[in-house]
Amino acid sequence: MSLFKPVPLYPVYTELKQIALNDYPQLHSLLNEMNKWQREHFEWGKQYLEYIGRNKSEHSYIRFRNEVERFLLWACFIKEKPIDEYKKSDVLDYADFCWKPPVQWIATHNNDRFIFNDGYFESNKDWRPFKIQAPKSQANKVIEKKQYKPSQQTLTSTFTAVISFYNYLMGEDFVLGNPAQIAKKDCKHFITESQIKEPKRLTEDQWQFVLDTATEMADENPLYERNLFIIAALKVLFLRISELSERPSWSPEMGHFWQDHDDNWWLRVYGKGRKIRDVSVPLDFLHYLKRYRESRQLSSLPISDERSVMVEKIRGQGGMTSRHLRRLVQQSFDHAYEKMSRSVSPTHARKLKEATTHWLRHTGASMEVERGRALKDLSEDLGHASMATTDTVYVQTENKKRAESGKSRKVD
């Protein structure tokens, strides 16, 4: 059944909690056509995702839903074998499938699973379990689906989710063991890497062009004060884009900036894993905070318990979503790319075409390492669970030293 055309199984968490299958005609029809164990697997997936949605972040729900839904579609319609009967070899078969899925399982764009139409949630015919996406610098090129190949990080995420799913099922006495945990060690697609990875960050010159361009835009038009504030916050305060955005469980407010008894400024952030942390705010950043606030006719600095939204919509009320924030950052990147291409060269500006919002967090943290800031302090501001994570992701100084010393080698 390799030609089976996949269909979505699970909606967003708010809909999943109170799903009425009569409102999902194609899904309802599919479930009616399933045999007993396949319907049981759908219920297992539903219960697991309800657990994830209840106890984890929205981002975690989306990530685990993608993986579990894909695994169950393969198990039910390709492997056609109940997952409670799986051995290590079965999970390795699934890893092979994920390594090279059929093209009819691959999309080239993000597509919603369900489309609300005339009172019903219809399954989106364009949705697929896998997605291949061209780099930002090649966004207008035709994408060949046969070129799909998961990264090591993607493969790790797949195993993490399937292992977690099995652990949940074991806890509920639905399965007796976790074959995915054993299979991961023998998966031939994992590669042990010791190569140097180019960090996804901007150089000092590229960052300076971004900052200067955003400043000039704000000087010319106060509407761009918002862009300037966003890129400064992401880079200097090491924020993830979600940590500036409006979410169901958290609304970033100006009152989350606060000053302690020693006149130090901090920003209270709701981050990954539903953890709240306080990020140290350098004095230089206060200039950009003041600029943005004054453009909104607010006092120069926040006051205690101020309820003003952190990043305000121009039209409408409330804070901005991650998608809207990314659009504003991309606007700044695009202008900076054009300016640097003219002033220096398109080659030196190339990374500004590839950069995402997360590069600003990497850029700020990497620059802090290079200036010698204590790794423990930086790790706390970044919200990492351990300093090992900070060291692995950001420390490139040893590689720089090695490259520099290697330049003096001679041929003769």
mmCIF file of C-alpha atoms in Angstrom, residues 25-390:
data_model
loop_
_atom_site.group_PDB
_atom_site.id
_atom_site.type_symbol
_atom_site.label_atom_id
_atom_site.label_comp_id
_atom_site.label_asym_id
_atom_site.label_seq_id
_atom_site.Cartn_x
_atom_site.Cartn_y
_atom_site.Cartn_z
ATOM 1 C CA PRO A 25 -16.417 14.118 7.654
ATOM 2 C CA GLN A 26 -13.313 12.716 5.892
ATOM 3 C CA LEU A 27 -11.628 11.738 9.146
ATOM 4 C CA HIS A 28 -14.860 10.165 10.405
ATOM 5 C CA SER A 29 -15.177 8.195 7.180
ATOM 6 C CA LEU A 30 -11.562 6.996 7.430
ATOM 7 C CA LEU A 31 -12.043 5.796 11.011
ATOM 8 C CA ASN A 32 -15.173 3.887 9.984
ATOM 9 C CA GLU A 33 -13.145 2.090 7.303
ATOM 10 C CA MET A 34 -10.383 1.151 9.760
ATOM 11 C CA ASN A 35 -10.288 -2.180 11.534
ATOM 12 C CA LYS A 36 -10.368 -2.471 15.310
ATOM 13 C CA TRP A 37 -6.637 -2.166 16.057
ATOM 14 C CA GLN A 38 -6.250 0.831 13.732
ATOM 15 C CA ARG A 39 -9.080 2.694 15.488
ATOM 16 C CA GLU A 40 -7.497 1.742 18.810
ATOM 17 C CA HIS A 41 -4.186 3.226 17.645
ATOM 18 C CA PHE A 42 -5.973 6.462 16.714
ATOM 19 C CA GLU A 43 -7.302 6.629 20.281
ATOM 20 C CA TRP A 44 -3.853 5.935 21.717
ATOM 21 C CA GLY A 45 -2.435 8.812 19.676
ATOM 22 C CA LYS A 46 -5.285 11.078 20.741
ATOM 23 C CA GLN A 47 -4.774 10.306 24.441
ATOM 24 C CA TYR A 48 -1.024 10.826 24.169
ATOM 25 C CA LEU A 49 -1.407 14.177 22.394
ATOM 26 C CA GLU A 50 -3.980 15.317 24.950
ATOM 27 C CA TYR A 51 -1.356 14.532 27.602
ATOM 28 C CA ILE A 52 1.300 16.518 25.676
ATOM 29 C CA GLY A 53 -1.051 19.442 25.085
ATOM 30 C CA ARG A 54 -2.043 19.529 28.742
ATOM 31 C CA ASN A 55 1.467 19.289 30.193
ATOM 32 C CA LYS A 56 3.798 20.759 27.567
ATOM 33 C CA SER A 57 3.994 23.924 25.476
ATOM 34 C CA GLU A 58 2.036 24.625 22.296
ATOM 35 C CA HIS A 59 5.266 24.193 20.333
ATOM 36 C CA SER A 60 5.824 20.760 21.891
ATOM 37 C CA TYR A 61 2.276 19.702 21.035
ATOM 38 C CA ILE A 62 2.762 20.639 17.378
ATOM 39 C CA ARG A 63 6.140 18.892 17.177
ATOM 40 C CA PHE A 64 4.945 15.647 18.807
ATOM 41 C CA ARG A 65 1.697 15.664 16.840
ATOM 42 C CA ASN A 66 3.655 15.800 13.571
ATOM 43 C CA GLU A 67 5.784 12.820 14.548
ATOM 44 C CA VAL A 68 3.121 10.606 16.156
ATOM 45 C CA GLU A 69 0.617 11.228 13.365
ATOM 46 C CA ARG A 70 3.244 10.296 10.760
ATOM 47 C CA PHE A 71 4.234 7.153 12.690
ATOM 48 C CA LEU A 72 0.644 5.962 13.054
ATOM 49 C CA LEU A 73 -0.176 6.607 9.382
ATOM 50 C CA TRP A 74 2.815 4.480 8.400
ATOM 51 C CA ALA A 75 1.973 1.756 10.933
ATOM 52 C CA CYS A 76 -1.686 1.544 9.917
ATOM 53 C CA PHE A 77 -1.473 1.941 6.144
ATOM 54 C CA ILE A 78 2.062 1.037 5.045
ATOM 55 C CA LYS A 79 3.386 -1.479 7.581
ATOM 56 C CA GLU A 80 -0.151 -2.652 8.419
ATOM 57 C CA LYS A 81 0.978 -4.053 11.738
ATOM 58 C CA PRO A 82 -0.076 -3.033 15.305
ATOM 59 C CA ILE A 83 2.652 -1.091 17.075
ATOM 60 C CA ASP A 84 2.256 -3.140 20.267
ATOM 61 C CA GLU A 85 3.680 -6.077 18.281
ATOM 62 C CA TYR A 86 6.749 -4.176 17.044
ATOM 63 C CA LYS A 87 10.305 -5.322 17.512
ATOM 64 C CA LYS A 88 13.484 -3.368 16.912
ATOM 65 C CA SER A 89 13.492 -4.317 13.237
ATOM 66 C CA ASP A 90 10.018 -2.805 12.721
ATOM 67 C CA VAL A 91 11.091 0.572 14.088
ATOM 68 C CA LEU A 92 14.216 0.440 11.906
ATOM 69 C CA ASP A 93 11.895 -0.139 8.924
ATOM 70 C CA TYR A 94 10.125 3.064 9.903
ATOM 71 C CA ALA A 95 13.463 4.916 10.112
ATOM 72 C CA ASP A 96 14.233 3.722 6.567
ATOM 73 C CA PHE A 97 10.828 5.012 5.448
ATOM 74 C CA CYS A 98 11.488 8.439 7.024
ATOM 75 C CA TRP A 99 14.914 8.546 5.397
ATOM 76 C CA LYS A 100 13.391 8.222 1.933
ATOM 77 C CA PRO A 101 9.592 8.690 1.990
ATOM 78 C CA PRO A 102 7.522 8.409 -1.211
ATOM 79 C CA VAL A 103 7.012 11.721 -2.999
ATOM 80 C CA GLN A 104 3.242 11.580 -2.430
ATOM 81 C CA TRP A 105 4.003 11.934 1.304
ATOM 82 C CA ILE A 106 6.043 15.143 0.786
ATOM 83 C CA ALA A 107 4.834 18.742 0.551
ATOM 84 C CA THR A 108 6.791 21.822 -0.492
ATOM 85 C CA HIS A 109 4.843 24.263 1.688
ATOM 86 C CA ASN A 110 3.228 24.401 5.110
ATOM 87 C CA ASN A 111 -0.417 23.439 4.745
ATOM 88 C CA ASP A 112 -3.144 23.381 7.395
ATOM 89 C CA ARG A 113 -4.441 19.914 8.200
ATOM 90 C CA PHE A 114 -8.086 20.888 8.113
ATOM 91 C CA ILE A 115 -10.000 23.671 6.376
ATOM 92 C CA PHE A 116 -13.187 24.986 7.964
ATOM 93 C CA ASN A 117 -15.864 25.076 5.281
ATOM 94 C CA ASP A 118 -19.632 25.423 5.614
ATOM 95 C CA GLY A 119 -19.657 24.324 9.243
ATOM 96 C CA TYR A 120 -17.312 21.340 8.810
ATOM 97 C CA PHE A 121 -13.564 20.699 9.094
ATOM 98 C CA GLU A 122 -12.537 19.253 5.761
ATOM 99 C CA SER A 123 -9.243 17.402 5.372
ATOM 100 C CA ASN A 124 -6.840 19.545 3.353
ATOM 101 C CA LYS A 125 -5.968 17.683 0.158
ATOM 102 C CA ASP A 126 -2.613 19.492 -0.017
ATOM 103 C CA TRP A 127 -1.414 18.424 3.441
ATOM 104 C CA ARG A 128 1.451 15.901 3.666
ATOM 105 C CA PRO A 129 3.344 14.378 6.645
ATOM 106 C CA PHE A 130 6.787 15.429 5.342
ATOM 107 C CA LYS A 131 7.935 18.819 4.062
ATOM 108 C CA ILE A 132 10.882 19.847 1.933
ATOM 109 C CA GLN A 133 11.688 23.516 1.828
ATOM 110 C CA ALA A 134 14.259 25.417 -0.194
ATOM 111 C CA PRO A 135 16.722 27.624 1.710
ATOM 112 C CA LYS A 136 15.630 31.248 2.006
ATOM 113 C CA SER A 137 18.305 32.252 -0.504
ATOM 114 C CA GLN A 138 16.685 29.900 -3.081
ATOM 115 C CA ALA A 139 13.072 30.569 -2.184
ATOM 116 C CA ASN A 140 11.925 31.089 -5.792
ATOM 117 C CA LYS A 141 13.478 27.911 -7.193
ATOM 118 C CA VAL A 142 11.472 24.802 -8.094
ATOM 119 C CA ILE A 143 11.847 22.151 -5.389
ATOM 120 C CA GLU A 144 12.449 18.545 -6.425
ATOM 121 C CA LYS A 145 10.706 16.282 -3.914
ATOM 122 C CA LYS A 146 13.029 13.366 -4.690
ATOM 123 C CA GLN A 147 15.845 15.397 -3.127
ATOM 124 C CA TYR A 148 14.233 15.153 0.317
ATOM 125 C CA LYS A 149 16.670 13.980 2.967
ATOM 126 C CA PRO A 150 16.141 14.473 6.703
ATOM 127 C CA SER A 151 18.854 16.112 8.740
ATOM 128 C CA GLN A 152 20.423 14.387 11.717
ATOM 129 C CA GLN A 153 18.436 16.748 13.946
ATOM 130 C CA THR A 154 15.184 15.767 12.205
ATOM 131 C CA LEU A 155 15.944 12.065 12.597
ATOM 132 C CA THR A 156 16.751 12.596 16.274
ATOM 133 C CA SER A 157 13.424 14.417 16.754
ATOM 134 C CA THR A 158 11.597 11.507 15.125
ATOM 135 C CA PHE A 159 13.126 8.957 17.504
ATOM 136 C CA THR A 160 12.599 11.247 20.504
ATOM 137 C CA ALA A 161 8.873 11.488 19.767
ATOM 138 C CA VAL A 162 8.353 7.780 19.037
ATOM 139 C CA ILE A 163 10.294 6.801 22.169
ATOM 140 C CA SER A 164 8.195 9.233 24.219
ATOM 141 C CA PHE A 165 5.001 7.817 22.682
ATOM 142 C CA TYR A 166 5.993 4.270 23.600
ATOM 143 C CA ASN A 167 6.928 5.354 27.139
ATOM 144 C CA TYR A 168 3.454 6.848 27.541
ATOM 145 C CA LEU A 169 1.810 3.684 26.203
ATOM 146 C CA MET A 170 3.903 1.560 28.599
ATOM 147 C CA GLY A 171 2.752 3.736 31.490
ATOM 148 C CA GLU A 172 -0.863 3.125 30.462
ATOM 149 C CA ASP A 173 -0.225 -0.654 30.075
ATOM 150 C CA PHE A 174 -1.049 -0.541 26.347
ATOM 151 C CA VAL A 175 2.354 -1.964 25.333
ATOM 152 C CA LEU A 176 4.932 -4.083 27.153
ATOM 153 C CA GLY A 177 8.187 -2.546 25.925
ATOM 154 C CA ASN A 178 9.830 0.247 23.971
ATOM 155 C CA PRO A 179 11.422 -1.077 20.766
ATOM 156 C CA ALA A 180 12.195 2.476 19.588
ATOM 157 C CA GLN A 181 14.611 2.980 22.482
ATOM 158 C CA ILE A 182 16.605 -0.078 21.367
ATOM 159 C CA ALA A 183 16.309 0.674 17.636
ATOM 160 C CA LYS A 184 17.812 4.147 17.941
ATOM 161 C CA LYS A 185 21.218 2.680 18.855
ATOM 162 C CA ASP A 186 21.262 0.555 15.690
ATOM 163 C CA CYS A 187 19.820 3.026 13.195
ATOM 164 C CA LYS A 188 22.214 3.142 10.241
ATOM 165 C CA HIS A 189 21.148 6.657 9.283
ATOM 166 C CA PHE A 190 22.723 8.274 12.329
ATOM 167 C CA ILE A 191 26.181 9.641 11.575
ATOM 168 C CA THR A 192 28.782 10.438 14.211
ATOM 169 C CA GLU A 193 30.043 13.891 13.323
ATOM 170 C CA SER A 194 33.245 15.627 14.324
ATOM 171 C CA GLN A 195 33.121 18.195 11.560
ATOM 172 C CA ILE A 196 33.066 21.930 12.145
ATOM 173 C CA LYS A 197 29.623 23.419 11.698
ATOM 174 C CA GLU A 198 29.401 26.980 10.545
ATOM 175 C CA PRO A 199 27.376 28.734 13.249
ATOM 176 C CA LYS A 200 24.069 30.200 12.162
ATOM 177 C CA ARG A 201 24.923 33.727 13.148
ATOM 178 C CA LEU A 202 25.781 37.060 11.595
ATOM 179 C CA THR A 203 29.293 38.449 11.511
ATOM 180 C CA GLU A 204 29.965 41.688 13.352
ATOM 181 C CA ASP A 205 29.862 43.589 10.051
ATOM 182 C CA GLN A 206 26.573 41.996 8.989
ATOM 183 C CA TRP A 207 24.998 42.715 12.368
ATOM 184 C CA GLN A 208 26.193 46.327 12.187
ATOM 185 C CA PHE A 209 24.525 46.735 8.791
ATOM 186 C CA VAL A 210 21.274 45.309 10.195
ATOM 187 C CA LEU A 211 21.368 47.616 13.213
ATOM 188 C CA ASP A 212 22.385 50.705 11.229
ATOM 189 C CA THR A 213 19.753 50.059 8.554
ATOM 190 C CA ALA A 214 16.992 49.522 11.126
ATOM 191 C CA THR A 215 18.068 52.696 12.953
ATOM 192 C CA GLU A 216 18.002 54.747 9.748
ATOM 193 C CA MET A 217 14.546 53.397 8.884
ATOM 194 C CA ALA A 218 13.278 54.324 12.362
ATOM 195 C CA ASP A 219 14.846 57.809 12.149
ATOM 196 C CA GLU A 220 13.006 58.412 8.877
ATOM 197 C CA ASN A 221 9.682 56.886 9.893
ATOM 198 C CA PRO A 222 8.566 56.266 13.525
ATOM 199 C CA LEU A 223 6.590 53.201 12.397
ATOM 200 C CA TYR A 224 9.932 51.381 12.087
ATOM 201 C CA GLU A 225 10.792 51.986 15.746
ATOM 202 C CA ARG A 226 9.026 48.697 16.332
ATOM 203 C CA ASN A 227 11.352 46.863 13.907
ATOM 204 C CA LEU A 228 14.381 48.371 15.615
ATOM 205 C CA PHE A 229 13.171 47.371 19.071
ATOM 206 C CA ILE A 230 12.454 43.785 17.962
ATOM 207 C CA ILE A 231 15.840 43.107 16.376
ATOM 208 C CA ALA A 232 17.658 44.758 19.309
ATOM 209 C CA ALA A 233 15.707 42.642 21.827
ATOM 210 C CA LEU A 234 16.288 39.380 19.944
ATOM 211 C CA LYS A 235 20.023 39.990 19.612
ATOM 212 C CA VAL A 236 20.913 41.707 22.894
ATOM 213 C CA LEU A 237 18.521 39.819 25.207
ATOM 214 C CA PHE A 238 18.965 36.454 23.409
ATOM 215 C CA LEU A 239 15.221 36.014 22.953
ATOM 216 C CA ARG A 240 13.455 33.411 20.868
ATOM 217 C CA ILE A 241 10.810 34.942 18.609
ATOM 218 C CA SER A 242 8.093 33.105 20.580
ATOM 219 C CA GLU A 243 9.244 34.867 23.746
ATOM 220 C CA LEU A 244 8.217 38.224 22.250
ATOM 221 C CA SER A 245 4.944 36.972 20.790
ATOM 222 C CA GLU A 246 1.391 36.823 22.052
ATOM 223 C CA ARG A 247 0.500 33.277 23.169
ATOM 224 C CA PRO A 248 -2.570 31.716 24.801
ATOM 225 C CA SER A 249 -0.632 31.145 28.026
ATOM 226 C CA TRP A 250 1.413 34.371 28.118
ATOM 227 C CA SER A 251 1.205 37.966 26.935
ATOM 228 C CA PRO A 252 4.545 39.839 27.006
ATOM 229 C CA GLU A 253 4.026 43.196 28.718
ATOM 230 C CA MET A 254 6.190 46.240 29.337
ATOM 231 C CA GLY A 255 5.807 45.555 33.053
ATOM 232 C CA HIS A 256 7.932 42.439 32.562
ATOM 233 C CA PHE A 257 10.909 44.800 32.477
ATOM 234 C CA TRP A 258 11.780 45.429 36.129
ATOM 235 C CA GLN A 259 14.496 47.027 38.232
ATOM 236 C CA ASP A 260 15.992 45.492 41.364
ATOM 237 C CA HIS A 261 17.216 47.283 44.518
ATOM 238 C CA ASP A 262 20.676 47.733 42.989
ATOM 239 C CA ASP A 263 19.198 49.505 39.944
ATOM 240 C CA ASN A 264 19.864 46.536 37.669
ATOM 241 C CA TRP A 265 17.308 46.006 34.905
ATOM 242 C CA TRP A 266 15.832 42.593 34.101
ATOM 243 C CA LEU A 267 13.293 41.160 31.673
ATOM 244 C CA ARG A 268 10.960 38.400 32.823
ATOM 245 C CA VAL A 269 10.544 35.861 29.996
ATOM 246 C CA TYR A 270 8.229 32.888 29.528
ATOM 247 C CA GLY A 271 10.381 30.419 27.629
ATOM 248 C CA LYS A 272 10.627 26.815 26.478
ATOM 249 C CA GLY A 273 9.311 24.123 28.765
ATOM 250 C CA ARG A 274 6.890 26.637 30.334
ATOM 251 C CA LYS A 275 9.762 28.064 32.386
ATOM 252 C CA ILE A 276 9.956 31.680 33.496
ATOM 253 C CA ARG A 277 13.430 33.191 33.648
ATOM 254 C CA ASP A 278 14.855 36.662 34.223
ATOM 255 C CA VAL A 279 17.255 37.942 31.564
ATOM 256 C CA SER A 280 19.761 40.635 32.494
ATOM 257 C CA VAL A 281 19.196 43.856 30.528
ATOM 258 C CA PRO A 282 22.374 45.802 29.613
ATOM 259 C CA LEU A 283 22.384 49.563 29.919
ATOM 260 C CA ASP A 284 22.954 49.992 26.172
ATOM 261 C CA PHE A 285 19.625 48.288 25.441
ATOM 262 C CA LEU A 286 17.692 50.869 27.471
ATOM 263 C CA HIS A 287 18.304 53.389 24.665
ATOM 264 C CA TYR A 288 16.277 51.222 22.245
ATOM 265 C CA LEU A 289 13.628 50.515 24.848
ATOM 266 C CA LYS A 290 13.207 54.266 25.446
ATOM 267 C CA ARG A 291 13.043 55.023 21.703
ATOM 268 C CA TYR A 292 10.303 52.487 21.135
ATOM 269 C CA ARG A 293 8.286 53.502 24.185
ATOM 270 C CA GLU A 294 8.456 57.201 23.358
ATOM 271 C CA SER A 295 7.264 56.449 19.804
ATOM 272 C CA ARG A 296 4.174 54.954 21.477
ATOM 273 C CA GLN A 297 3.717 58.001 23.763
ATOM 274 C CA LEU A 298 4.685 55.976 26.828
ATOM 275 C CA SER A 299 7.027 57.090 29.607
ATOM 276 C CA SER A 300 10.728 56.599 28.893
ATOM 277 C CA LEU A 301 11.014 53.469 31.024
ATOM 278 C CA PRO A 302 8.426 50.938 32.222
ATOM 279 C CA ILE A 303 6.848 51.240 35.622
ATOM 280 C CA SER A 304 6.056 48.400 37.998
ATOM 281 C CA ASP A 305 3.152 46.189 36.855
ATOM 282 C CA GLU A 306 2.667 48.170 33.632
ATOM 283 C CA ARG A 307 0.181 46.307 31.422
ATOM 284 C CA SER A 308 1.099 47.824 28.042
ATOM 285 C CA VAL A 309 1.778 45.092 25.497
ATOM 286 C CA MET A 310 5.452 44.550 24.716
ATOM 287 C CA VAL A 311 5.217 44.751 20.906
ATOM 288 C CA GLU A 312 2.098 46.543 19.806
ATOM 289 C CA LYS A 313 0.081 45.937 16.657
ATOM 290 C CA ILE A 314 -0.287 48.982 14.424
ATOM 291 C CA ARG A 315 -3.871 47.982 13.681
ATOM 292 C CA GLY A 316 -6.016 46.237 16.251
ATOM 293 C CA GLN A 317 -5.351 45.481 19.881
ATOM 294 C CA GLY A 318 -2.974 43.189 21.715
ATOM 295 C CA GLY A 319 0.458 41.822 20.981
ATOM 296 C CA MET A 320 1.851 40.355 17.796
ATOM 297 C CA THR A 321 2.074 36.721 16.740
ATOM 298 C CA SER A 322 5.376 35.024 15.897
ATOM 299 C CA ARG A 323 4.492 35.108 12.213
ATOM 300 C CA HIS A 324 4.026 38.885 12.218
ATOM 301 C CA LEU A 325 7.207 39.414 14.219
ATOM 302 C CA ARG A 326 9.199 37.293 11.741
ATOM 303 C CA ARG A 327 7.863 39.407 8.901
ATOM 304 C CA LEU A 328 9.178 42.600 10.516
ATOM 305 C CA VAL A 329 12.602 41.068 11.162
ATOM 306 C CA GLN A 330 12.755 39.822 7.572
ATOM 307 C CA GLN A 331 11.967 43.343 6.422
ATOM 308 C CA SER A 332 15.037 44.601 8.289
ATOM 309 C CA PHE A 333 17.205 41.778 6.913
ATOM 310 C CA ASP A 334 16.115 42.516 3.333
ATOM 311 C CA HIS A 335 16.914 46.237 3.593
ATOM 312 C CA ALA A 336 20.271 45.492 5.224
ATOM 313 C CA TYR A 337 21.112 42.969 2.493
ATOM 314 C CA GLU A 338 20.473 45.525 -0.246
ATOM 315 C CA LYS A 339 22.543 48.137 1.540
ATOM 316 C CA MET A 340 25.473 45.815 2.283
ATOM 317 C CA SER A 341 25.429 44.404 -1.247
ATOM 318 C CA ARG A 342 25.839 47.904 -2.647
ATOM 319 C CA SER A 343 28.356 49.086 -0.054
ATOM 320 C CA VAL A 344 30.531 45.959 0.231
ATOM 321 C CA SER A 345 29.502 43.049 -2.016
ATOM 322 C CA PRO A 346 26.666 40.530 -2.444
ATOM 323 C CA THR A 347 29.071 37.794 -1.275
ATOM 324 C CA HIS A 348 29.682 39.484 2.078
ATOM 325 C CA ALA A 349 25.944 40.136 2.452
ATOM 326 C CA ARG A 350 24.945 36.564 1.534
ATOM 327 C CA LYS A 351 24.096 35.437 5.074
ATOM 328 C CA LEU A 352 21.495 38.180 5.367
ATOM 329 C CA LYS A 353 19.549 36.322 2.668
ATOM 330 C CA GLU A 354 19.715 33.084 4.636
ATOM 331 C CA ALA A 355 19.244 34.481 8.154
ATOM 332 C CA THR A 356 16.205 33.770 10.316
ATOM 333 C CA THR A 357 15.074 35.444 13.512
ATOM 334 C CA HIS A 358 16.880 32.791 15.587
ATOM 335 C CA TRP A 359 20.194 33.888 14.099
ATOM 336 C CA LEU A 360 19.957 37.066 16.163
ATOM 337 C CA ARG A 361 19.877 35.028 19.389
ATOM 338 C CA HIS A 362 22.893 33.021 18.194
ATOM 339 C CA THR A 363 24.680 36.193 17.122
ATOM 340 C CA GLY A 364 24.231 37.922 20.463
ATOM 341 C CA ALA A 365 25.284 34.874 22.477
ATOM 342 C CA SER A 366 28.309 34.127 20.286
ATOM 343 C CA MET A 367 29.539 37.710 20.581
ATOM 344 C CA GLU A 368 29.213 37.495 24.359
ATOM 345 C CA VAL A 369 31.359 34.350 24.411
ATOM 346 C CA GLU A 370 33.970 36.081 22.263
ATOM 347 C CA ARG A 371 34.165 39.057 24.581
ATOM 348 C CA GLY A 372 34.825 36.683 27.472
ATOM 349 C CA ARG A 373 31.578 36.686 29.435
ATOM 350 C CA ALA A 374 31.270 33.893 31.998
ATOM 351 C CA LEU A 375 29.577 30.875 30.441
ATOM 352 C CA LYS A 376 27.424 30.303 33.537
ATOM 353 C CA ASP A 377 25.967 33.824 33.386
ATOM 354 C CA LEU A 378 25.326 33.542 29.657
ATOM 355 C CA SER A 379 23.701 30.136 30.099
ATOM 356 C CA GLU A 380 21.281 31.585 32.679
ATOM 357 C CA ASP A 381 20.287 34.439 30.356
ATOM 358 C CA LEU A 382 19.784 32.035 27.462
ATOM 359 C CA GLY A 383 17.595 29.768 29.570
ATOM 360 C CA HIS A 384 19.672 26.658 28.915
ATOM 361 C CA ALA A 385 19.218 23.724 31.266
ATOM 362 C CA SER A 386 22.982 23.224 31.456
ATOM 363 C CA MET A 387 26.182 25.017 30.511
ATOM 364 C CA ALA A 388 27.038 22.074 28.259
ATOM 365 C CA THR A 389 24.291 23.190 25.878
ATOM 366 C CA THR A 390 25.679 26.717 25.766
#
